[in-house]
Amino acid sequence: MATPTHSAAGQSRAQVRWEHTSIPSPSGPVPARVYRPAGSAPQGWLVWAHGGSWRAGSARDWHGPTAELARTSGFAVAGIDYRLVPEVRHPAMVEDVLAALAWAREQARGQAGGRAGDRARGSAPVAVGGDSAGATLAACAALACRDRGLPLAAQVLAYPPLDPNCTAASYHRFPDMFPTASYLRAAWQDYRDPDRPAAADGTRLHSTPFEAADLRGVARAVLATGDLDPVSDDVHRYARLLHTAGVEVTLREFGQTGHGAFLQPGPDTSTSPGTASLRGWLGVALRLLTSPAAHGA
């Protein structure tokens, strides 16, 4: 079990409390910040992987946005400090996300005793998500969960880059917009390790869901991108592939929006999701997708 090492009043309109946590994994502890909606039990648990091209970023850097995501979703959100390049290469980062998901399932089972709907399901829902490079990791973790037969309520993805070759038209439509195709190709080269495609149990750990021959049975997806984002065509392609595989997909493209929008503040989304910021919309979409009412509970 993880051990809280610090707690303090969170950000996000004083409606979120947070604490430092250390999540056990086979490769050593994974540091995390856990954000919980104040005043009630969380609706579920969300493991969040930050962006940063697999090279940079931290849960601390993403503190405010992740706290806001907990507020809008009603989920407890674990923002994790997965290992980065050049210390490691893929699939180490995906393994860290999977370890955090295993920990989140323990928390969800412990929570189930307090809510009637959770008791009926056996546990509160557990989801995985991330922004940019973290969203790529989350999508790959979702595939591993499917292949291991592990429950996953949703994958919540903000503008993941998914094509290592960056061939889609959106990479060249606005060639000076961040991230450029040349920047991302270099990041992909640093991130991927073709000699380590599988975990110890033999599960294939993809570096991108585009490597998977079959997406059937993967967790339903909430996807967000911007119309000015170079990776937007990757996101739309993934949505089409999921839909063809029979996976439920909720996709929104935000107008006049580039990469990195998860880090930008926006209006209050608690009652008006149609006017939400990108990250606010993600939280509301996850809350609605996993609510008991959505399943007739």
Short mmCIF file of N, CA, C and O in Angstrom, two decimals, residues 27-147:
data_model
loop_
_atom_site.label_atom_id
_atom_site.label_comp_id
_atom_site.label_asym_id
_atom_site.label_seq_id
_atom_site.Cartn_x
_atom_site.Cartn_y
_atom_site.Cartn_z
N SER A 27 9.82 -2.03 -10.13
CA SER A 27 11.05 -1.29 -10.40
C SER A 27 11.38 -0.27 -9.33
O SER A 27 12.35 0.47 -9.46
N GLY A 28 10.57 -0.22 -8.27
CA GLY A 28 10.78 0.74 -7.21
C GLY A 28 9.61 1.69 -7.08
O GLY A 28 8.69 1.69 -7.91
N PRO A 29 9.59 2.51 -6.04
CA PRO A 29 8.44 3.38 -5.80
C PRO A 29 8.22 4.39 -6.92
O PRO A 29 9.16 4.93 -7.49
N VAL A 30 6.94 4.62 -7.23
CA VAL A 30 6.54 5.63 -8.20
C VAL A 30 5.94 6.80 -7.42
O VAL A 30 4.86 6.65 -6.83
N PRO A 31 6.61 7.95 -7.35
CA PRO A 31 6.03 9.08 -6.63
C PRO A 31 4.75 9.57 -7.31
O PRO A 31 4.62 9.50 -8.53
N ALA A 32 3.83 10.07 -6.49
CA ALA A 32 2.57 10.55 -7.04
C ALA A 32 1.98 11.62 -6.14
O ALA A 32 2.30 11.70 -4.95
N ARG A 33 1.12 12.43 -6.72
CA ARG A 33 0.27 13.35 -5.97
C ARG A 33 -1.17 12.89 -6.19
O ARG A 33 -1.62 12.75 -7.34
N VAL A 34 -1.87 12.66 -5.10
CA VAL A 34 -3.26 12.18 -5.18
C VAL A 34 -4.19 13.32 -4.78
O VAL A 34 -4.07 13.89 -3.70
N TYR A 35 -5.12 13.62 -5.67
CA TYR A 35 -6.07 14.71 -5.49
C TYR A 35 -7.46 14.10 -5.29
O TYR A 35 -7.89 13.27 -6.09
N ARG A 36 -8.16 14.54 -4.25
CA ARG A 36 -9.48 14.01 -3.95
C ARG A 36 -10.48 15.15 -3.82
O ARG A 36 -10.20 16.15 -3.15
N PRO A 37 -11.65 15.00 -4.43
CA PRO A 37 -12.70 16.00 -4.22
C PRO A 37 -13.06 16.08 -2.75
O PRO A 37 -13.26 15.05 -2.09
N ALA A 38 -13.11 17.27 -2.20
CA ALA A 38 -13.40 17.44 -0.79
C ALA A 38 -14.89 17.25 -0.52
O ALA A 38 -15.73 17.58 -1.35
N GLY A 39 -15.19 16.68 0.64
CA GLY A 39 -16.57 16.63 1.10
C GLY A 39 -17.35 15.39 0.75
O GLY A 39 -18.45 15.19 1.25
N SER A 40 -16.82 14.52 -0.12
CA SER A 40 -17.54 13.30 -0.47
C SER A 40 -16.56 12.26 -0.99
O SER A 40 -15.45 12.60 -1.40
N ALA A 41 -17.00 11.01 -0.98
CA ALA A 41 -16.16 9.95 -1.53
C ALA A 41 -16.02 10.16 -3.04
O ALA A 41 -16.97 10.57 -3.71
N PRO A 42 -14.85 9.90 -3.61
CA PRO A 42 -14.68 10.08 -5.05
C PRO A 42 -15.55 9.12 -5.84
O PRO A 42 -15.84 8.01 -5.40
N GLN A 43 -15.97 9.56 -7.02
CA GLN A 43 -16.77 8.71 -7.90
C GLN A 43 -15.97 7.53 -8.41
O GLN A 43 -16.52 6.48 -8.73
N GLY A 44 -14.67 7.69 -8.51
CA GLY A 44 -13.79 6.63 -8.99
C GLY A 44 -12.35 7.09 -8.86
O GLY A 44 -12.05 8.08 -8.18
N TRP A 45 -11.45 6.39 -9.54
CA TRP A 45 -10.02 6.67 -9.47
C TRP A 45 -9.47 6.81 -10.88
O TRP A 45 -9.77 5.99 -11.77
N LEU A 46 -8.67 7.84 -11.09
CA LEU A 46 -8.06 8.12 -12.39
C LEU A 46 -6.55 8.26 -12.20
O LEU A 46 -6.09 9.09 -11.42
N VAL A 47 -5.79 7.45 -12.91
CA VAL A 47 -4.33 7.59 -12.95
C VAL A 47 -3.98 8.51 -14.11
O VAL A 47 -4.38 8.25 -15.25
N TRP A 48 -3.25 9.60 -13.82
CA TRP A 48 -2.95 10.60 -14.84
C TRP A 48 -1.45 10.69 -15.09
O TRP A 48 -0.65 10.86 -14.17
N ALA A 49 -1.07 10.57 -16.38
CA ALA A 49 0.32 10.69 -16.81
C ALA A 49 0.52 12.03 -17.50
O ALA A 49 -0.15 12.34 -18.49
N HIS A 50 1.42 12.85 -16.98
CA HIS A 50 1.64 14.19 -17.50
C HIS A 50 2.34 14.16 -18.86
O HIS A 50 2.94 13.16 -19.27
N GLY A 51 2.28 15.29 -19.56
CA GLY A 51 2.99 15.44 -20.82
C GLY A 51 4.45 15.78 -20.59
O GLY A 51 4.95 15.79 -19.47
N GLY A 52 5.14 16.09 -21.70
CA GLY A 52 6.56 16.44 -21.61
C GLY A 52 7.45 15.67 -22.57
O GLY A 52 8.66 15.60 -22.36
N SER A 53 6.85 15.08 -23.61
CA SER A 53 7.62 14.38 -24.66
C SER A 53 8.43 13.21 -24.12
O SER A 53 9.47 12.85 -24.69
N TRP A 54 7.97 12.62 -23.01
CA TRP A 54 8.63 11.49 -22.34
C TRP A 54 9.97 11.86 -21.74
O TRP A 54 10.67 11.02 -21.19
N ARG A 55 10.34 13.15 -21.83
CA ARG A 55 11.65 13.61 -21.38
C ARG A 55 11.56 14.50 -20.15
O ARG A 55 12.56 14.67 -19.43
N ALA A 56 10.44 15.15 -19.93
CA ALA A 56 10.34 16.20 -18.92
C ALA A 56 8.96 16.19 -18.29
O ALA A 56 8.10 15.38 -18.63
N GLY A 57 8.75 17.13 -17.35
CA GLY A 57 7.46 17.25 -16.67
C GLY A 57 7.44 16.46 -15.38
O GLY A 57 8.28 15.58 -15.13
N SER A 58 6.48 16.80 -14.52
CA SER A 58 6.33 16.12 -13.24
C SER A 58 4.93 16.34 -12.71
O SER A 58 4.20 17.23 -13.17
N ALA A 59 4.55 15.53 -11.73
CA ALA A 59 3.26 15.74 -11.08
C ALA A 59 3.20 17.12 -10.43
O ALA A 59 2.15 17.76 -10.41
N ARG A 60 4.32 17.57 -9.90
CA ARG A 60 4.35 18.90 -9.29
C ARG A 60 4.09 19.98 -10.34
O ARG A 60 3.32 20.93 -10.10
N ASP A 61 4.71 19.88 -11.50
CA ASP A 61 4.50 20.87 -12.56
C ASP A 61 3.04 20.91 -13.01
O ASP A 61 2.55 21.95 -13.44
N TRP A 62 2.37 19.77 -12.93
CA TRP A 62 0.98 19.64 -13.39
C TRP A 62 -0.01 19.78 -12.22
O TRP A 62 -1.17 19.41 -12.36
N HIS A 63 0.42 20.33 -11.10
CA HIS A 63 -0.38 20.34 -9.88
C HIS A 63 -1.75 20.99 -10.08
O HIS A 63 -2.79 20.38 -9.81
N GLY A 64 -1.78 22.24 -10.53
CA GLY A 64 -3.05 22.94 -10.68
C GLY A 64 -4.01 22.28 -11.64
O GLY A 64 -5.18 22.04 -11.31
N PRO A 65 -3.58 21.96 -12.86
CA PRO A 65 -4.47 21.29 -13.80
C PRO A 65 -5.00 19.94 -13.31
O PRO A 65 -6.16 19.60 -13.53
N THR A 66 -4.15 19.16 -12.63
CA THR A 66 -4.60 17.86 -12.15
C THR A 66 -5.60 18.01 -11.01
O THR A 66 -6.59 17.26 -10.92
N ALA A 67 -5.38 19.00 -10.13
CA ALA A 67 -6.35 19.28 -9.09
C ALA A 67 -7.69 19.68 -9.68
O ALA A 67 -8.76 19.25 -9.23
N GLU A 68 -7.66 20.50 -10.72
CA GLU A 68 -8.90 20.91 -11.37
C GLU A 68 -9.61 19.72 -12.01
O GLU A 68 -10.84 19.63 -12.00
N LEU A 69 -8.84 18.79 -12.56
CA LEU A 69 -9.43 17.59 -13.15
C LEU A 69 -10.16 16.77 -12.09
O LEU A 69 -11.24 16.23 -12.35
N ALA A 70 -9.60 16.68 -10.90
CA ALA A 70 -10.28 15.98 -9.81
C ALA A 70 -11.58 16.68 -9.45
O ALA A 70 -12.60 16.03 -9.20
N ARG A 71 -11.57 18.00 -9.44
CA ARG A 71 -12.77 18.74 -9.08
C ARG A 71 -13.88 18.55 -10.10
O ARG A 71 -15.04 18.29 -9.75
N THR A 72 -13.55 18.66 -11.39
CA THR A 72 -14.58 18.59 -12.41
C THR A 72 -15.08 17.17 -12.64
O THR A 72 -16.24 16.97 -13.00
N SER A 73 -14.20 16.18 -12.44
CA SER A 73 -14.60 14.79 -12.69
C SER A 73 -15.29 14.15 -11.50
O SER A 73 -16.08 13.21 -11.66
N GLY A 74 -14.96 14.60 -10.28
CA GLY A 74 -15.42 13.91 -9.09
C GLY A 74 -14.60 12.68 -8.76
O GLY A 74 -14.90 11.96 -7.81
N PHE A 75 -13.55 12.43 -9.52
CA PHE A 75 -12.66 11.29 -9.31
C PHE A 75 -11.50 11.69 -8.41
O PHE A 75 -11.08 12.86 -8.40
N ALA A 76 -10.96 10.73 -7.68
CA ALA A 76 -9.63 10.88 -7.11
C ALA A 76 -8.64 10.69 -8.24
O ALA A 76 -8.72 9.71 -8.99
N VAL A 77 -7.71 11.63 -8.38
CA VAL A 77 -6.76 11.60 -9.50
C VAL A 77 -5.35 11.45 -8.95
O VAL A 77 -4.91 12.25 -8.13
N ALA A 78 -4.66 10.42 -9.41
CA ALA A 78 -3.26 10.19 -9.03
C ALA A 78 -2.37 10.65 -10.17
O ALA A 78 -2.28 10.00 -11.21
N GLY A 79 -1.75 11.82 -9.99
CA GLY A 79 -0.78 12.30 -10.96
C GLY A 79 0.57 11.69 -10.65
O GLY A 79 1.13 11.92 -9.58
N ILE A 80 1.11 10.91 -11.57
CA ILE A 80 2.29 10.09 -11.25
C ILE A 80 3.56 10.65 -11.89
O ILE A 80 3.54 11.25 -12.96
N ASP A 81 4.68 10.44 -11.19
CA ASP A 81 6.01 10.76 -11.71
C ASP A 81 6.61 9.50 -12.30
O ASP A 81 7.46 8.84 -11.68
N TYR A 82 6.15 9.13 -13.49
CA TYR A 82 6.73 7.98 -14.17
C TYR A 82 8.16 8.31 -14.60
O TYR A 82 8.56 9.47 -14.72
N ARG A 83 8.94 7.26 -14.83
CA ARG A 83 10.34 7.46 -15.20
C ARG A 83 10.46 8.07 -16.60
O ARG A 83 9.62 7.84 -17.46
N LEU A 84 11.53 8.84 -16.80
CA LEU A 84 11.69 9.63 -18.02
C LEU A 84 12.95 9.25 -18.78
O LEU A 84 13.91 8.71 -18.22
N VAL A 85 12.94 9.57 -20.07
CA VAL A 85 14.17 9.56 -20.87
C VAL A 85 15.08 10.68 -20.33
O VAL A 85 14.58 11.75 -19.97
N PRO A 86 16.40 10.49 -20.25
CA PRO A 86 17.17 9.32 -20.74
C PRO A 86 17.42 8.24 -19.69
O PRO A 86 18.16 7.30 -19.97
N GLU A 87 16.85 8.38 -18.49
CA GLU A 87 17.06 7.35 -17.47
C GLU A 87 16.58 5.99 -17.96
O GLU A 87 17.24 4.97 -17.73
N VAL A 88 15.45 5.97 -18.64
CA VAL A 88 14.88 4.73 -19.15
C VAL A 88 14.29 5.01 -20.53
O VAL A 88 14.19 6.15 -20.97
N ARG A 89 13.92 3.94 -21.19
CA ARG A 89 13.17 4.04 -22.44
C ARG A 89 11.93 3.17 -22.30
O ARG A 89 11.76 2.44 -21.33
N HIS A 90 11.05 3.25 -23.32
CA HIS A 90 9.89 2.38 -23.35
C HIS A 90 10.35 0.93 -23.25
O HIS A 90 11.38 0.57 -23.84
N PRO A 91 9.63 0.05 -22.50
CA PRO A 91 8.29 0.24 -21.93
C PRO A 91 8.27 0.63 -20.45
O PRO A 91 7.26 0.45 -19.79
N ALA A 92 9.39 1.16 -19.91
CA ALA A 92 9.45 1.44 -18.48
C ALA A 92 8.34 2.38 -18.05
O ALA A 92 7.72 2.20 -16.99
N MET A 93 8.05 3.39 -18.87
CA MET A 93 7.02 4.36 -18.51
C MET A 93 5.64 3.73 -18.46
O MET A 93 4.83 4.01 -17.57
N VAL A 94 5.36 2.85 -19.43
CA VAL A 94 4.07 2.15 -19.44
C VAL A 94 3.95 1.25 -18.21
O VAL A 94 2.89 1.15 -17.59
N GLU A 95 5.05 0.60 -17.84
CA GLU A 95 5.04 -0.25 -16.64
C GLU A 95 4.72 0.56 -15.39
O GLU A 95 4.01 0.09 -14.49
N ASP A 96 5.22 1.80 -15.31
CA ASP A 96 4.91 2.65 -14.16
C ASP A 96 3.43 3.00 -14.12
O ASP A 96 2.81 3.02 -13.06
N VAL A 97 2.85 3.28 -15.29
CA VAL A 97 1.41 3.58 -15.34
C VAL A 97 0.60 2.36 -14.91
O VAL A 97 -0.37 2.46 -14.16
N LEU A 98 1.01 1.18 -15.36
CA LEU A 98 0.30 -0.05 -15.00
C LEU A 98 0.41 -0.33 -13.50
O LEU A 98 -0.55 -0.79 -12.88
N ALA A 99 1.57 -0.05 -12.91
CA ALA A 99 1.71 -0.23 -11.46
C ALA A 99 0.78 0.72 -10.72
O ALA A 99 0.15 0.34 -9.72
N ALA A 100 0.66 1.95 -11.21
CA ALA A 100 -0.25 2.90 -10.58
C ALA A 100 -1.70 2.47 -10.73
O ALA A 100 -2.52 2.66 -9.81
N LEU A 101 -2.05 1.87 -11.84
CA LEU A 101 -3.41 1.36 -12.02
C LEU A 101 -3.70 0.21 -11.06
O LEU A 101 -4.81 0.11 -10.52
N ALA A 102 -2.72 -0.68 -10.85
CA ALA A 102 -2.91 -1.77 -9.89
C ALA A 102 -3.16 -1.20 -8.49
O ALA A 102 -4.03 -1.68 -7.75
N TRP A 103 -2.40 -0.16 -8.13
CA TRP A 103 -2.60 0.50 -6.84
C TRP A 103 -3.98 1.15 -6.76
O TRP A 103 -4.67 1.04 -5.76
N ALA A 104 -4.39 1.81 -7.85
CA ALA A 104 -5.69 2.48 -7.86
C ALA A 104 -6.83 1.47 -7.70
O ALA A 104 -7.84 1.76 -7.07
N ARG A 105 -6.66 0.27 -8.26
CA ARG A 105 -7.70 -0.74 -8.09
C ARG A 105 -7.83 -1.15 -6.63
O ARG A 105 -8.94 -1.43 -6.15
N GLU A 106 -6.72 -1.20 -5.91
CA GLU A 106 -6.79 -1.49 -4.48
C GLU A 106 -7.57 -0.41 -3.75
O GLU A 106 -8.38 -0.70 -2.87
N GLN A 107 -7.31 0.84 -4.10
CA GLN A 107 -8.04 1.94 -3.46
C GLN A 107 -9.52 1.86 -3.79
O GLN A 107 -10.38 2.11 -2.94
N ALA A 108 -9.84 1.52 -5.02
CA ALA A 108 -11.23 1.45 -5.46
C ALA A 108 -11.98 0.33 -4.74
O ALA A 108 -13.15 0.48 -4.38
N ARG A 109 -11.30 -0.81 -4.52
CA ARG A 109 -11.94 -1.90 -3.79
C ARG A 109 -12.18 -1.50 -2.34
O ARG A 109 -13.23 -1.82 -1.76
N GLY A 110 -11.23 -0.78 -1.76
CA GLY A 110 -11.42 -0.32 -0.40
C GLY A 110 -12.54 0.69 -0.27
O GLY A 110 -13.23 0.74 0.75
N GLN A 111 -12.73 1.49 -1.30
CA GLN A 111 -13.78 2.49 -1.30
C GLN A 111 -15.16 1.88 -1.46
O GLN A 111 -16.16 2.45 -1.03
N ALA A 112 -15.25 0.69 -2.07
CA ALA A 112 -16.54 0.13 -2.44
C ALA A 112 -17.45 -0.10 -1.26
O ALA A 112 -18.68 -0.11 -1.40
N GLY A 113 -16.88 -0.28 -0.08
CA GLY A 113 -17.72 -0.53 1.09
C GLY A 113 -18.59 0.63 1.48
O GLY A 113 -19.58 0.46 2.20
N GLY A 114 -18.26 1.85 0.98
CA GLY A 114 -18.99 3.02 1.42
C GLY A 114 -20.08 3.49 0.49
O GLY A 114 -20.81 4.43 0.83
N ARG A 115 -20.22 2.92 -0.69
CA ARG A 115 -21.20 3.41 -1.65
C ARG A 115 -21.97 2.23 -2.21
O ARG A 115 -21.39 1.25 -2.67
N ALA A 116 -23.27 2.34 -2.24
CA ALA A 116 -24.12 1.22 -2.66
C ALA A 116 -23.83 0.82 -4.11
O ALA A 116 -23.73 -0.36 -4.43
N GLY A 117 -23.70 1.81 -5.01
CA GLY A 117 -23.44 1.48 -6.39
C GLY A 117 -22.11 0.79 -6.57
O GLY A 117 -21.98 -0.15 -7.36
N ASP A 118 -21.09 1.23 -5.80
CA ASP A 118 -19.79 0.58 -5.88
C ASP A 118 -19.85 -0.83 -5.35
O ASP A 118 -19.21 -1.74 -5.88
N ARG A 119 -20.60 -1.06 -4.27
CA ARG A 119 -20.71 -2.42 -3.72
C ARG A 119 -21.33 -3.36 -4.75
O ARG A 119 -20.92 -4.50 -4.89
N ALA A 120 -22.32 -2.84 -5.49
CA ALA A 120 -22.97 -3.68 -6.50
C ALA A 120 -22.00 -4.05 -7.61
O ALA A 120 -22.04 -5.16 -8.14
N ARG A 121 -21.09 -3.13 -7.97
CA ARG A 121 -20.13 -3.41 -9.03
C ARG A 121 -18.89 -4.13 -8.51
O ARG A 121 -18.08 -4.63 -9.29
N GLY A 122 -18.68 -4.13 -7.21
CA GLY A 122 -17.49 -4.73 -6.64
C GLY A 122 -16.42 -3.73 -6.31
O GLY A 122 -15.59 -3.98 -5.43
N SER A 123 -16.39 -2.58 -6.99
CA SER A 123 -15.42 -1.53 -6.70
C SER A 123 -15.83 -0.28 -7.46
O SER A 123 -16.65 -0.33 -8.37
N ALA A 124 -15.22 0.84 -7.08
CA ALA A 124 -15.43 2.08 -7.83
C ALA A 124 -14.68 1.97 -9.17
O ALA A 124 -13.70 1.24 -9.29
N PRO A 125 -15.13 2.70 -10.19
CA PRO A 125 -14.46 2.61 -11.50
C PRO A 125 -13.05 3.17 -11.45
O PRO A 125 -12.75 4.12 -10.72
N VAL A 126 -12.17 2.56 -12.24
CA VAL A 126 -10.79 3.00 -12.37
C VAL A 126 -10.53 3.32 -13.84
O VAL A 126 -10.89 2.54 -14.73
N ALA A 127 -9.93 4.48 -14.09
CA ALA A 127 -9.64 4.93 -15.44
C ALA A 127 -8.19 5.34 -15.53
O ALA A 127 -7.50 5.55 -14.52
N VAL A 128 -7.71 5.48 -16.77
CA VAL A 128 -6.35 5.94 -17.02
C VAL A 128 -6.43 7.12 -17.98
O VAL A 128 -7.32 7.18 -18.83
N GLY A 129 -5.50 8.06 -17.84
CA GLY A 129 -5.52 9.20 -18.73
C GLY A 129 -4.18 9.91 -18.75
O GLY A 129 -3.25 9.58 -18.00
N GLY A 130 -4.10 10.91 -19.60
CA GLY A 130 -2.90 11.71 -19.69
C GLY A 130 -3.03 12.75 -20.77
O GLY A 130 -3.98 12.76 -21.55
N ASP A 131 -2.08 13.67 -20.79
CA ASP A 131 -2.03 14.68 -21.83
C ASP A 131 -0.73 14.55 -22.60
O ASP A 131 0.32 14.23 -22.04
N SER A 132 -0.81 14.76 -23.91
CA SER A 132 0.33 14.70 -24.81
C SER A 132 1.04 13.35 -24.68
O SER A 132 0.40 12.30 -24.81
N ALA A 133 2.36 13.34 -24.42
CA ALA A 133 3.08 12.07 -24.32
C ALA A 133 2.50 11.18 -23.23
O ALA A 133 2.51 9.94 -23.36
N GLY A 134 1.98 11.77 -22.16
CA GLY A 134 1.33 10.98 -21.12
C GLY A 134 0.07 10.29 -21.62
O GLY A 134 -0.26 9.18 -21.17
N ALA A 135 -0.63 10.93 -22.55
CA ALA A 135 -1.82 10.30 -23.13
C ALA A 135 -1.43 9.10 -23.99
O ALA A 135 -2.16 8.11 -24.05
N THR A 136 -0.30 9.19 -24.67
CA THR A 136 0.19 8.03 -25.42
C THR A 136 0.44 6.87 -24.48
O THR A 136 0.04 5.72 -24.76
N LEU A 137 1.07 7.13 -23.35
CA LEU A 137 1.31 6.08 -22.36
C LEU A 137 0.00 5.50 -21.84
O LEU A 137 -0.13 4.29 -21.66
N ALA A 138 -0.97 6.38 -21.58
CA ALA A 138 -2.26 5.92 -21.06
C ALA A 138 -2.96 5.00 -22.06
O ALA A 138 -3.53 3.97 -21.67
N ALA A 139 -2.92 5.35 -23.34
CA ALA A 139 -3.54 4.50 -24.36
C ALA A 139 -2.85 3.14 -24.43
O ALA A 139 -3.51 2.10 -24.60
N CYS A 140 -1.54 3.13 -24.29
CA CYS A 140 -0.81 1.86 -24.31
C CYS A 140 -1.11 1.03 -23.06
O CYS A 140 -1.22 -0.21 -23.14
N ALA A 141 -1.26 1.69 -21.92
CA ALA A 141 -1.63 0.98 -20.70
C ALA A 141 -3.02 0.38 -20.83
O ALA A 141 -3.29 -0.72 -20.33
N ALA A 142 -3.93 1.09 -21.49
CA ALA A 142 -5.28 0.56 -21.70
C ALA A 142 -5.24 -0.73 -22.51
O ALA A 142 -5.99 -1.69 -22.24
N LEU A 143 -4.38 -0.79 -23.51
CA LEU A 143 -4.24 -2.02 -24.30
C LEU A 143 -3.70 -3.16 -23.44
O LEU A 143 -4.17 -4.30 -23.54
N ALA A 144 -2.73 -2.87 -22.60
CA ALA A 144 -2.18 -3.91 -21.72
C ALA A 144 -3.23 -4.41 -20.75
O ALA A 144 -3.29 -5.62 -20.45
N CYS A 145 -4.07 -3.52 -20.23
CA CYS A 145 -5.16 -3.94 -19.34
C CYS A 145 -6.11 -4.89 -20.06
O CYS A 145 -6.54 -5.91 -19.50
N ARG A 146 -6.45 -4.55 -21.30
CA ARG A 146 -7.31 -5.46 -22.06
C ARG A 146 -6.65 -6.83 -22.22
O ARG A 146 -7.29 -7.87 -22.00
N ASP A 147 -5.39 -6.83 -22.58
CA ASP A 147 -4.70 -8.09 -22.85
C ASP A 147 -4.51 -8.93 -21.59
O ASP A 147 -4.40 -10.16 -21.67
#
